[in-house]
Amino acid sequence: MTKGRVTVIDIAKAAGVSKSTVSLVLQGSSLVNEATRTKVNAVMRELGYVYNRGAANLRQSGSKSKIIGVVVNDLTNGFFAELAVGVDMVVQSAGFVQFLSNTSESPDRQREVIASMREHGISGLILSPARGTEASDLKPIVASGIPVVVAVRNVPGAKVSSIASDNREGVFAAVQHLVSLGHRRIAFLGGFRDTAVFNERLEGYRAAVAACRVEQDDDLIVDAAPSRAGGAEAIGRALSISNKPTAAVCFNDAVAFGVCDGLRAKGIEPGRDFSIVGFDDVIEARTAVPALTTISVDPQGMGRRAAQLLLKQISAGKAEAETIVSSVRLVVRDSCGASGVPVGREQA
Amino acid sequence: MTKGRVTVIDIAKAAGVSKSTVSLVLQGSSLVNEATRTKVNAVMRELGYVYNRGAANLRQSGSKSKIIGVVVNDLTNGFFAELAVGVDMVVQSAGFVQFLSNTSESPDRQREVIASMREHGISGLILSPARGTEASDLKPIVASGIPVVVAVRNVPGAKVSSIASDNREGVFAAVQHLVSLGHRRIAFLGGFRDTAVFNERLEGYRAAVAACRVEQDDDLIVDAAPSRAGGAEAIGRALSISNKPTAAVCFNDAVAFGVCDGLRAKGIEPGRDFSIVGFDDVIEARTAVPALTTISVDPQGMGRRAAQLLLKQISAGKAEAETIVSSVRLVVRDSCGASGVPVGREQA
DNA sequence: TTGCAAATTTGGAACGTTCCAATTATCAAG
DNA sequence: CTTGATAATTGGAACGTTCCAAATTTGCAA
């Protein structure tokens, strides 16, 4: 015994029924008599049967493999890890399993990984694309009819569903908050002008500046690398103009930290002498000094919604490409010197 | 066209050869003529062929599915995310793909996930077990002959390979460091007493206390949840005794952060008035204030080694259960007020 | 009993690959 | 122009499931 794996035929023999009946039991069909069902189940347990999904898949025309692929650009980054966990939650409870891979921001690796997943017959893909992903990278998988949901960043020309945070609204709220604290000259710092995310956020800034009737001045908009170093550079340039800003909303939290560095280097204490708002609410935002006021985007929730959308598309055969914007919320901490202001302070 | 998926037979027809030949090409066999090989490859590209690993697997006796399963107790925790990334690196470059799932510390979910992976025919499993995992949970998969490597925590009675960090040695070094700074009453804070990891670390603490001839007092050992909240609670209890400690080594970094919170709440400044050492070296340890002195365990390296071990066992058919202890290193930062001490400071 | 519908069960024929044994093409030497 | 050997190719027969159409059993009224 124990020579080969136990198959549905072994079960059938041992239970004195046909393989078809066993298959029916496996699928929980209502066509099978209660007595035989229990009998078959007992035998399966006894022989230590394990279902061979590969074989099943082969027969069923592919689409229902119960595997969904998740490809993430940087799992090391808490943001994306949370995203993956969110996806896993809903995917798992829908009886699917998750194929998760990390691309480390390499489009090449991303291509390989996606190809490999395709070979394994995934029935859907959630992708948080590596920087530099082109629409052509997604072409083959989209063409094959496998539902794809792109999360967080979107891929310019690709005809796929996507879910991203509400960049416009987030920055709008940030500016509004700063205005409510009395600021009139507010800078927008960091980020590359040629990215979609930058433009959405900038648009939010412009809209808020207009809506709040505070000073409008293109010198207050300083682009720079979306990194800590970029932040330091940006604040330097922003403070070199004659009519200086007193507050800034930053492209993301990394930039915000860089801005803090840059301010301190000039003897200006962030949070007390200058107000700063970030974007993303990365883990360090909470523990940094001063704790960073920022726009929180709930990556896990985003993951869950991405998964739900994907599952919907899978079961629907194939729906239209759909775009979800995930709402964000302002988390007030200490970097605006705003301790104690009457604006929904962070709970706990 | 585009009716069903493109199969090896379609390729064969289009290229004017037999399916067997196409299969040979697929496997890179040297038996096939160079001209036909290029021809076949060209046709494959043209028709957009994608390999069906499921079908291949079915024929090949199972063991070489090119999938390895990775099950992690908490992907949200940077430590385990890094571990998974480490695994992914070597697994991917060996041409395997990774099935990654998160159990959120639930043994039930863990069981389900492992069962599901088995159905998908994984050829090996790396498991960072959920709290409360029993040897019996691993019984079936081990019995089926699938190589399993348990990482980080080990499962008591299970006959599997494992890789864990050198807990004893790490805490020993931490205590030694504190002693070298002049501390005589050093607490050991946090962690659940009924876990193997706790006991290994505690053992390191005891050994160091004995070796350094500093005060030995069981009141200095305070167990608590291995979390930030647990740390705050533990330091509270540790400071309620008459002869108070002046330093603490903590079960892990989360506890250490909680200890900082607890100290500040009492007006004691961590790093200046009280020395703290953590364990794990999570990402925030570097950026926290004060930056945390801790025991670094290189989770990514551990993941890589775990994967290497697993791959070795997979190709070896099945080797003996092997145990690796992964060495650790003390990273001195600011939480011991030790800036400038002559103990190998963190580089860069 | 008989008949008939509903409830169960059942043999194949797929699914897309790999492997084996066997066939055919190629070519150098006799 | 055989012969043999070597190189290259090729038809099935698996692999473990699902699905279909058909067969069998059952229940029950006539």
CSV table of C-alpha atoms in Angstrom, one decimal, chain A residues 148-282:
chain,number,residue,atom,x,y,z
A,148,VAL,CA,-7.2,41.7,-13.6
A,149,VAL,CA,-7.5,44.3,-10.9
A,150,VAL,CA,-4.7,46.8,-10.6
A,151,ALA,CA,-4.3,48.3,-7.1
A,152,VAL,CA,-2.7,51.4,-5.6
A,153,ARG,CA,-0.9,52.7,-8.7
A,154,ASN,CA,-2.6,52.6,-12.0
A,155,VAL,CA,-1.1,51.5,-15.3
A,156,PRO,CA,-1.6,54.3,-17.9
A,157,GLY,CA,-3.1,52.8,-21.0
A,158,ALA,CA,-4.3,49.5,-19.7
A,159,LYS,CA,-7.9,48.5,-20.0
A,160,VAL,CA,-8.3,46.9,-16.6
A,161,SER,CA,-10.2,47.5,-13.4
A,162,SER,CA,-8.3,49.5,-10.8
A,163,ILE,CA,-8.6,50.6,-7.3
A,164,ALA,CA,-6.7,53.5,-5.9
A,165,SER,CA,-7.0,55.9,-3.1
A,166,ASP,CA,-8.8,59.2,-3.4
A,167,ASN,CA,-5.7,61.4,-3.9
A,168,ARG,CA,-7.6,64.5,-4.8
A,169,GLU,CA,-9.9,64.4,-1.8
A,170,GLY,CA,-7.1,63.5,0.6
A,171,VAL,CA,-5.0,66.5,-0.3
A,172,PHE,CA,-8.0,68.7,-0.4
A,173,ALA,CA,-8.7,67.7,3.2
A,174,ALA,CA,-5.1,68.3,4.2
A,175,VAL,CA,-5.1,71.8,2.8
A,176,GLN,CA,-8.4,72.5,4.5
A,177,HIS,CA,-7.1,71.4,7.8
A,178,LEU,CA,-4.1,73.7,7.5
A,179,VAL,CA,-6.3,76.6,6.5
A,180,SER,CA,-8.4,76.0,9.6
A,181,LEU,CA,-5.3,76.3,11.6
A,182,GLY,CA,-4.8,79.8,10.2
A,183,HIS,CA,-2.3,79.1,7.4
A,184,ARG,CA,-2.5,81.3,4.3
A,185,ARG,CA,0.6,80.3,2.4
A,186,ILE,CA,0.7,76.5,2.0
A,187,ALA,CA,3.2,74.7,-0.2
A,188,PHE,CA,2.8,71.5,-2.1
A,189,LEU,CA,6.1,69.6,-1.9
A,190,GLY,CA,7.6,66.5,-3.6
A,191,GLY,CA,6.6,63.9,-6.2
A,192,PHE,CA,7.4,63.7,-9.9
A,193,ARG,CA,5.2,65.8,-12.2
A,194,ASP,CA,4.9,63.1,-14.8
A,195,THR,CA,3.0,60.6,-12.7
A,196,ALA,CA,-0.7,60.2,-12.5
A,197,VAL,CA,-0.7,60.2,-8.7
A,198,PHE,CA,1.2,63.5,-8.6
A,199,ASN,CA,-1.3,65.2,-10.8
A,200,GLU,CA,-4.3,63.9,-8.9
A,201,ARG,CA,-2.8,65.2,-5.6
A,202,LEU,CA,-1.9,68.5,-7.1
A,203,GLU,CA,-5.4,68.9,-8.4
A,204,GLY,CA,-6.7,68.4,-4.9
A,205,TYR,CA,-4.3,71.0,-3.7
A,206,ARG,CA,-5.3,73.5,-6.4
A,207,ALA,CA,-9.0,72.9,-5.8
A,208,ALA,CA,-8.6,73.4,-2.0
A,209,VAL,CA,-6.6,76.5,-2.4
A,210,ALA,CA,-9.2,78.0,-4.7
A,211,ALA,CA,-12.1,76.8,-2.4
A,212,CYS,CA,-10.5,78.2,0.7
A,213,ARG,CA,-9.5,81.5,-1.0
A,214,VAL,CA,-5.9,81.4,0.3
A,215,GLU,CA,-2.9,82.5,-1.6
A,216,GLN,CA,-2.3,80.9,-4.9
A,217,ASP,CA,1.3,80.9,-6.1
A,218,ASP,CA,2.9,78.5,-8.4
A,219,ASP,CA,6.2,79.0,-6.6
A,220,LEU,CA,4.7,77.1,-3.7
A,221,ILE,CA,4.5,74.0,-5.8
A,222,VAL,CA,7.8,72.2,-5.8
A,223,ASP,CA,8.3,68.9,-7.4
A,224,ALA,CA,11.1,66.5,-6.3
A,225,ALA,CA,11.8,62.9,-5.9
A,226,PRO,CA,9.1,61.2,-3.7
A,227,SER,CA,11.6,60.3,-1.1
A,228,ARG,CA,13.1,61.6,2.1
A,229,ALA,CA,16.0,63.2,0.2
A,230,GLY,CA,13.5,64.8,-2.2
A,231,GLY,CA,11.6,66.3,0.7
A,232,ALA,CA,14.7,67.9,2.1
A,233,GLU,CA,15.5,69.4,-1.3
A,234,ALA,CA,11.9,70.6,-1.9
A,235,ILE,CA,11.6,72.5,1.4
A,236,GLY,CA,14.9,74.1,0.7
A,237,ARG,CA,13.7,75.4,-2.6
A,238,ALA,CA,10.3,76.4,-1.1
A,239,LEU,CA,12.0,78.5,1.6
A,240,SER,CA,14.2,80.3,-0.9
A,241,ILE,CA,11.4,82.4,-2.3
A,242,SER,CA,10.7,85.8,-0.9
A,243,ASN,CA,7.2,85.2,0.4
A,244,LYS,CA,7.7,82.0,2.3
A,245,PRO,CA,5.1,79.4,3.1
A,246,THR,CA,4.2,78.6,6.7
A,247,ALA,CA,2.9,75.1,6.1
A,248,ALA,CA,3.2,72.3,3.5
A,249,VAL,CA,1.3,69.3,2.3
A,250,CYS,CA,3.7,66.7,1.1
A,251,PHE,CA,3.4,64.2,-1.7
A,252,ASN,CA,3.8,61.3,0.7
A,253,ASP,CA,5.1,60.6,4.2
A,254,ALA,CA,8.7,60.0,3.1
A,255,VAL,CA,8.8,63.5,1.6
A,256,ALA,CA,7.2,64.8,4.8
A,257,PHE,CA,10.0,63.3,6.9
A,258,GLY,CA,12.6,64.8,4.5
A,259,VAL,CA,10.9,68.2,4.9
A,260,CYS,CA,11.3,67.8,8.7
A,261,ASP,CA,15.0,67.1,8.2
A,262,GLY,CA,15.3,70.1,6.0
A,263,LEU,CA,13.6,72.4,8.4
A,264,ARG,CA,15.6,71.3,11.4
A,265,ALA,CA,18.8,71.9,9.3
A,266,LYS,CA,17.6,75.5,9.1
A,267,GLY,CA,16.8,75.7,12.8
A,268,ILE,CA,13.1,75.6,12.2
A,269,GLU,CA,11.2,73.1,14.4
A,270,PRO,CA,8.6,71.1,12.4
A,271,GLY,CA,5.3,71.0,14.1
A,272,ARG,CA,5.9,74.2,16.2
A,273,ASP,CA,7.3,76.7,13.6
A,274,PHE,CA,6.0,75.1,10.5
A,275,SER,CA,3.1,72.7,9.8
A,276,ILE,CA,3.4,69.6,7.8
A,277,VAL,CA,0.9,67.0,6.4
A,278,GLY,CA,2.0,63.8,4.8
A,279,PHE,CA,0.2,61.2,2.7
A,280,ASP,CA,-0.1,57.4,3.2
A,281,ASP,CA,0.1,57.0,7.0
A,282,VAL,CA,3.0,54.6,7.0
